């Protein structure tokens, strides 16, 4: 008898992993399974002049990771006017041996978790261990997750500054986090002038839809780590060319080199070459590439997400669920 697929809701997902457990899982499983997971380029279809549907399939060829997964994503950027997230997603997990559907899960939350934990995992190798100030640029769905994930790997952080074009949204992120609690010894503040606060961040994390550079490279402090999460189209840019020129640049995976507006634009303008990208997340974890080597250098991490990380995140959610039920 086939067991019916289980549905993992957002509320259930919160009980299955923490930012810490997911960072640890990705750090241990990416080196083991990346080479066994096939993930063709995502399909992107424009469903209206302003909206898109994305399909992200992946499957494992390893018997110790017997899964096929597909993430289905809708991107409706104008949703913010209706106080709805701009991205909605579902994840479907199949058994790769029998082809049976094992689970469907709310992948909107799955995606924000995996995105934030990918950034935090990179930060383990790229930010200074004594980082004290985190600047979060953007106050969307990702902001609280990025803040929590970065705090997980850099417990010395003492101050979190949230900046957003709409100052009220930045305040709301802080209020929500403070009402959750668990931030002993961390002070929060919001907004101020972006030009000024950029220079305060030991870690500067950006998660916006911006098409004009928000982070000016010349404003970054010595030893800063810049975490770029928002852009996934050529028209999108969260930092200027100077930030890339000053920094040692790493990516989550090769797709960033052809998808991220900051990088594609910089390559076209001859600011940096593809060869100057130092390495990717897997190479950092495996120790094949050195991350931060001095306290003074600036590091940059650009992520666009990957079906490999989605599959490993869905694996952790599904297997944790099955153990507890």
mmCIF file of C-alpha atoms in Angstrom, residues 75-276:
data_model
loop_
_atom_site.group_PDB
_atom_site.id
_atom_site.type_symbol
_atom_site.label_atom_id
_atom_site.label_comp_id
_atom_site.label_asym_id
_atom_site.label_seq_id
_atom_site.Cartn_x
_atom_site.Cartn_y
_atom_site.Cartn_z
ATOM 1 C CA UNK A 75 6.947 35.888 -8.776
ATOM 2 C CA UNK A 76 4.455 38.783 -8.469
ATOM 3 C CA UNK A 77 6.519 41.822 -7.407
ATOM 4 C CA UNK A 78 3.528 44.157 -7.161
ATOM 5 C CA UNK A 79 2.087 42.118 -4.291
ATOM 6 C CA UNK A 80 3.767 44.399 -1.748
ATOM 7 C CA UNK A 81 1.025 46.964 -2.418
ATOM 8 C CA UNK A 82 -1.462 44.348 -1.143
ATOM 9 C CA UNK A 83 0.762 43.373 1.784
ATOM 10 C CA UNK A 84 1.334 39.942 0.241
ATOM 11 C CA UNK A 85 4.719 38.309 -0.392
ATOM 12 C CA UNK A 86 6.002 38.777 -3.946
ATOM 13 C CA UNK A 87 7.041 35.142 -4.133
ATOM 14 C CA UNK A 88 4.895 32.058 -3.557
ATOM 15 C CA UNK A 89 6.185 28.539 -3.940
ATOM 16 C CA UNK A 90 5.401 24.854 -3.526
ATOM 17 C CA UNK A 91 7.871 22.004 -3.342
ATOM 18 C CA UNK A 92 7.049 18.445 -4.418
ATOM 19 C CA UNK A 93 9.293 15.604 -3.235
ATOM 20 C CA UNK A 94 9.221 12.153 -4.894
ATOM 21 C CA UNK A 95 10.919 8.885 -4.086
ATOM 22 C CA UNK A 96 13.520 8.447 -6.839
ATOM 23 C CA UNK A 97 13.322 4.637 -6.697
ATOM 24 C CA UNK A 98 9.545 4.146 -6.966
ATOM 25 C CA UNK A 99 8.560 7.590 -8.275
ATOM 26 C CA UNK A 100 5.922 7.944 -5.541
ATOM 27 C CA UNK A 101 5.017 11.394 -4.263
ATOM 28 C CA UNK A 102 6.314 11.620 -0.694
ATOM 29 C CA UNK A 103 5.462 15.150 0.273
ATOM 30 C CA UNK A 104 4.352 18.557 -0.846
ATOM 31 C CA UNK A 105 5.509 21.488 1.215
ATOM 32 C CA UNK A 106 5.056 25.207 1.357
ATOM 33 C CA UNK A 107 8.243 26.255 -0.356
ATOM 34 C CA UNK A 108 7.833 29.986 0.221
ATOM 35 C CA UNK A 109 9.108 29.423 3.747
ATOM 36 C CA UNK A 110 11.458 26.645 2.629
ATOM 37 C CA UNK A 111 13.054 29.118 0.196
ATOM 38 C CA UNK A 112 13.543 31.917 2.711
ATOM 39 C CA UNK A 113 15.109 29.472 5.168
ATOM 40 C CA UNK A 114 17.481 27.995 2.591
ATOM 41 C CA UNK A 115 18.386 31.416 1.188
ATOM 42 C CA UNK A 116 19.188 32.863 4.606
ATOM 43 C CA UNK A 117 21.121 29.757 5.650
ATOM 44 C CA UNK A 118 23.152 29.767 2.420
ATOM 45 C CA UNK A 119 24.189 33.347 3.209
ATOM 46 C CA UNK A 120 25.003 32.463 6.810
ATOM 47 C CA UNK A 121 27.027 29.422 5.747
ATOM 48 C CA UNK A 122 29.085 31.617 3.394
ATOM 49 C CA UNK A 123 29.486 34.175 6.181
ATOM 50 C CA UNK A 124 31.123 31.466 8.330
ATOM 51 C CA UNK A 125 34.020 31.505 5.856
ATOM 52 C CA UNK A 126 33.918 35.124 4.685
ATOM 53 C CA UNK A 127 32.934 37.501 7.491
ATOM 54 C CA UNK A 128 35.227 38.393 10.370
ATOM 55 C CA UNK A 129 34.635 36.261 13.451
ATOM 56 C CA UNK A 130 34.627 39.403 15.581
ATOM 57 C CA UNK A 131 31.920 41.095 13.461
ATOM 58 C CA UNK A 132 29.772 43.227 15.759
ATOM 59 C CA UNK A 133 27.394 45.163 13.487
ATOM 60 C CA UNK A 134 25.012 43.664 10.934
ATOM 61 C CA UNK A 135 23.335 46.012 8.463
ATOM 62 C CA UNK A 136 20.226 44.519 6.876
ATOM 63 C CA UNK A 137 19.159 46.364 3.707
ATOM 64 C CA UNK A 138 15.580 45.478 2.825
ATOM 65 C CA UNK A 139 12.639 44.665 5.068
ATOM 66 C CA UNK A 140 10.812 41.997 3.105
ATOM 67 C CA UNK A 141 10.102 38.354 3.917
ATOM 68 C CA UNK A 142 13.796 37.475 3.905
ATOM 69 C CA UNK A 143 15.026 40.152 6.301
ATOM 70 C CA UNK A 144 14.154 38.484 9.645
ATOM 71 C CA UNK A 145 15.512 35.145 8.406
ATOM 72 C CA UNK A 146 18.788 36.673 7.247
ATOM 73 C CA UNK A 147 19.178 38.476 10.562
ATOM 74 C CA UNK A 148 18.573 35.282 12.563
ATOM 75 C CA UNK A 149 20.799 33.152 10.326
ATOM 76 C CA UNK A 150 23.706 35.620 10.441
ATOM 77 C CA UNK A 151 23.372 35.857 14.241
ATOM 78 C CA UNK A 152 23.544 32.054 14.427
ATOM 79 C CA UNK A 153 27.004 31.897 12.849
ATOM 80 C CA UNK A 154 28.349 35.171 14.254
ATOM 81 C CA UNK A 155 27.277 35.226 17.924
ATOM 82 C CA UNK A 156 29.505 38.282 18.598
ATOM 83 C CA UNK A 157 27.093 40.503 16.667
ATOM 84 C CA UNK A 158 25.864 43.167 19.085
ATOM 85 C CA UNK A 159 23.990 45.568 16.842
ATOM 86 C CA UNK A 160 21.539 45.056 13.988
ATOM 87 C CA UNK A 161 20.597 48.033 11.802
ATOM 88 C CA UNK A 162 17.663 47.559 9.429
ATOM 89 C CA UNK A 163 17.398 49.973 6.499
ATOM 90 C CA UNK A 164 14.532 50.087 4.046
ATOM 91 C CA UNK A 165 13.274 52.627 1.526
ATOM 92 C CA UNK A 166 10.076 52.702 3.569
ATOM 93 C CA UNK A 167 11.269 53.337 7.112
ATOM 94 C CA UNK A 168 8.051 51.980 8.662
ATOM 95 C CA UNK A 169 8.724 48.539 7.194
ATOM 96 C CA UNK A 170 12.188 48.482 8.766
ATOM 97 C CA UNK A 171 10.644 49.378 12.137
ATOM 98 C CA UNK A 172 8.076 46.595 11.734
ATOM 99 C CA UNK A 173 10.786 43.971 11.109
ATOM 100 C CA UNK A 174 12.512 45.021 14.337
ATOM 101 C CA UNK A 175 9.269 45.056 16.343
ATOM 102 C CA UNK A 176 8.389 41.549 15.131
ATOM 103 C CA UNK A 177 11.833 40.193 15.968
ATOM 104 C CA UNK A 178 11.830 41.787 19.414
ATOM 105 C CA UNK A 179 8.391 40.353 20.165
ATOM 106 C CA UNK A 180 9.746 36.872 19.321
ATOM 107 C CA UNK A 181 12.614 37.354 21.774
ATOM 108 C CA UNK A 182 15.855 35.418 21.931
ATOM 109 C CA UNK A 183 18.111 38.343 21.072
ATOM 110 C CA UNK A 184 19.822 38.948 24.403
ATOM 111 C CA UNK A 185 22.716 41.383 24.118
ATOM 112 C CA UNK A 186 21.707 42.583 20.639
ATOM 113 C CA UNK A 187 20.478 46.132 20.038
ATOM 114 C CA UNK A 188 18.299 47.033 17.060
ATOM 115 C CA UNK A 189 17.920 50.295 15.196
ATOM 116 C CA UNK A 190 16.383 51.295 11.891
ATOM 117 C CA UNK A 191 17.050 53.573 8.959
ATOM 118 C CA UNK A 192 19.198 56.688 9.058
ATOM 119 C CA UNK A 193 20.936 57.641 5.817
ATOM 120 C CA UNK A 194 21.950 54.599 3.765
ATOM 121 C CA UNK A 195 25.228 56.287 2.762
ATOM 122 C CA UNK A 196 26.155 56.575 6.438
ATOM 123 C CA UNK A 197 24.934 53.218 7.767
ATOM 124 C CA UNK A 198 26.665 51.212 4.991
ATOM 125 C CA UNK A 199 29.984 52.216 6.521
ATOM 126 C CA UNK A 200 28.964 50.816 9.928
ATOM 127 C CA UNK A 201 28.304 47.235 8.813
ATOM 128 C CA UNK A 202 30.861 44.515 9.525
ATOM 129 C CA UNK A 203 28.340 42.385 7.635
ATOM 130 C CA UNK A 204 26.075 44.094 5.087
ATOM 131 C CA UNK A 205 23.244 41.861 3.891
ATOM 132 C CA UNK A 206 20.983 42.985 1.025
ATOM 133 C CA UNK A 207 17.665 41.427 0.067
ATOM 134 C CA UNK A 208 15.835 43.822 -2.231
ATOM 135 C CA UNK A 209 14.394 44.007 -5.756
ATOM 136 C CA UNK A 210 16.506 47.090 -6.458
ATOM 137 C CA UNK A 211 17.516 47.950 -10.009
ATOM 138 C CA UNK A 212 19.787 50.786 -8.856
ATOM 139 C CA UNK A 213 22.852 50.063 -6.696
ATOM 140 C CA UNK A 214 22.130 50.623 -3.003
ATOM 141 C CA UNK A 215 25.587 49.768 -1.651
ATOM 142 C CA UNK A 216 28.379 52.052 -2.809
ATOM 143 C CA UNK A 217 31.690 50.215 -2.641
ATOM 144 C CA UNK A 218 33.671 53.217 -1.469
ATOM 145 C CA UNK A 219 31.453 53.417 1.641
ATOM 146 C CA UNK A 220 32.153 49.837 2.791
ATOM 147 C CA UNK A 221 34.405 49.671 5.825
ATOM 148 C CA UNK A 222 37.702 47.820 5.782
ATOM 149 C CA UNK A 223 37.124 44.157 6.605
ATOM 150 C CA UNK A 224 33.418 44.221 5.720
ATOM 151 C CA UNK A 225 31.531 41.250 4.304
ATOM 152 C CA UNK A 226 28.859 42.065 1.702
ATOM 153 C CA UNK A 227 26.059 39.509 1.287
ATOM 154 C CA UNK A 228 23.969 40.026 -1.873
ATOM 155 C CA UNK A 229 20.745 38.055 -2.031
ATOM 156 C CA UNK A 230 18.155 40.043 -3.976
ATOM 157 C CA UNK A 231 19.087 40.100 -7.634
ATOM 158 C CA UNK A 232 18.321 37.236 -9.993
ATOM 159 C CA UNK A 233 17.813 39.151 -13.250
ATOM 160 C CA UNK A 234 20.199 41.233 -15.353
ATOM 161 C CA UNK A 235 18.231 44.405 -14.601
ATOM 162 C CA UNK A 236 18.657 44.009 -10.826
ATOM 163 C CA UNK A 237 21.632 45.460 -8.925
ATOM 164 C CA UNK A 238 22.159 45.858 -5.190
ATOM 165 C CA UNK A 239 25.745 47.163 -5.252
ATOM 166 C CA UNK A 240 27.892 49.224 -7.604
ATOM 167 C CA UNK A 241 30.975 48.111 -9.547
ATOM 168 C CA UNK A 242 33.312 49.583 -6.946
ATOM 169 C CA UNK A 243 32.043 47.117 -4.305
ATOM 170 C CA UNK A 244 32.926 44.207 -6.589
ATOM 171 C CA UNK A 245 36.292 45.761 -7.482
ATOM 172 C CA UNK A 246 37.225 46.219 -3.809
ATOM 173 C CA UNK A 247 36.054 42.780 -2.717
ATOM 174 C CA UNK A 248 37.057 39.140 -3.016
ATOM 175 C CA UNK A 249 33.950 37.862 -4.778
ATOM 176 C CA UNK A 250 32.380 34.437 -4.180
ATOM 177 C CA UNK A 251 29.106 32.974 -5.504
ATOM 178 C CA UNK A 252 26.759 30.260 -4.299
ATOM 179 C CA UNK A 253 27.022 28.472 -7.654
ATOM 180 C CA UNK A 254 27.843 29.091 -11.313
ATOM 181 C CA UNK A 255 24.327 30.268 -12.178
ATOM 182 C CA UNK A 256 25.142 33.552 -10.397
ATOM 183 C CA UNK A 257 27.663 34.344 -13.140
ATOM 184 C CA UNK A 258 24.926 34.426 -15.789
ATOM 185 C CA UNK A 259 21.910 35.540 -13.721
ATOM 186 C CA UNK A 260 22.997 38.175 -11.198
ATOM 187 C CA UNK A 261 22.710 41.728 -12.525
ATOM 188 C CA UNK A 262 25.676 42.988 -10.479
ATOM 189 C CA UNK A 263 28.044 40.368 -11.930
ATOM 190 C CA UNK A 264 26.720 40.233 -15.486
ATOM 191 C CA UNK A 265 26.887 44.027 -15.698
ATOM 192 C CA UNK A 266 30.394 44.165 -14.228
ATOM 193 C CA UNK A 267 31.623 41.535 -16.727
ATOM 194 C CA UNK A 268 30.072 43.479 -19.629
ATOM 195 C CA UNK A 269 31.648 46.732 -18.466
ATOM 196 C CA UNK A 270 35.041 45.048 -18.044
ATOM 197 C CA UNK A 271 35.163 45.971 -14.349
ATOM 198 C CA UNK A 272 36.006 42.393 -13.349
ATOM 199 C CA UNK A 273 36.353 39.174 -15.333
ATOM 200 C CA UNK A 274 34.763 35.800 -14.638
ATOM 201 C CA UNK A 275 38.237 34.523 -13.768
ATOM 202 C CA UNK A 276 38.386 37.019 -10.901
#
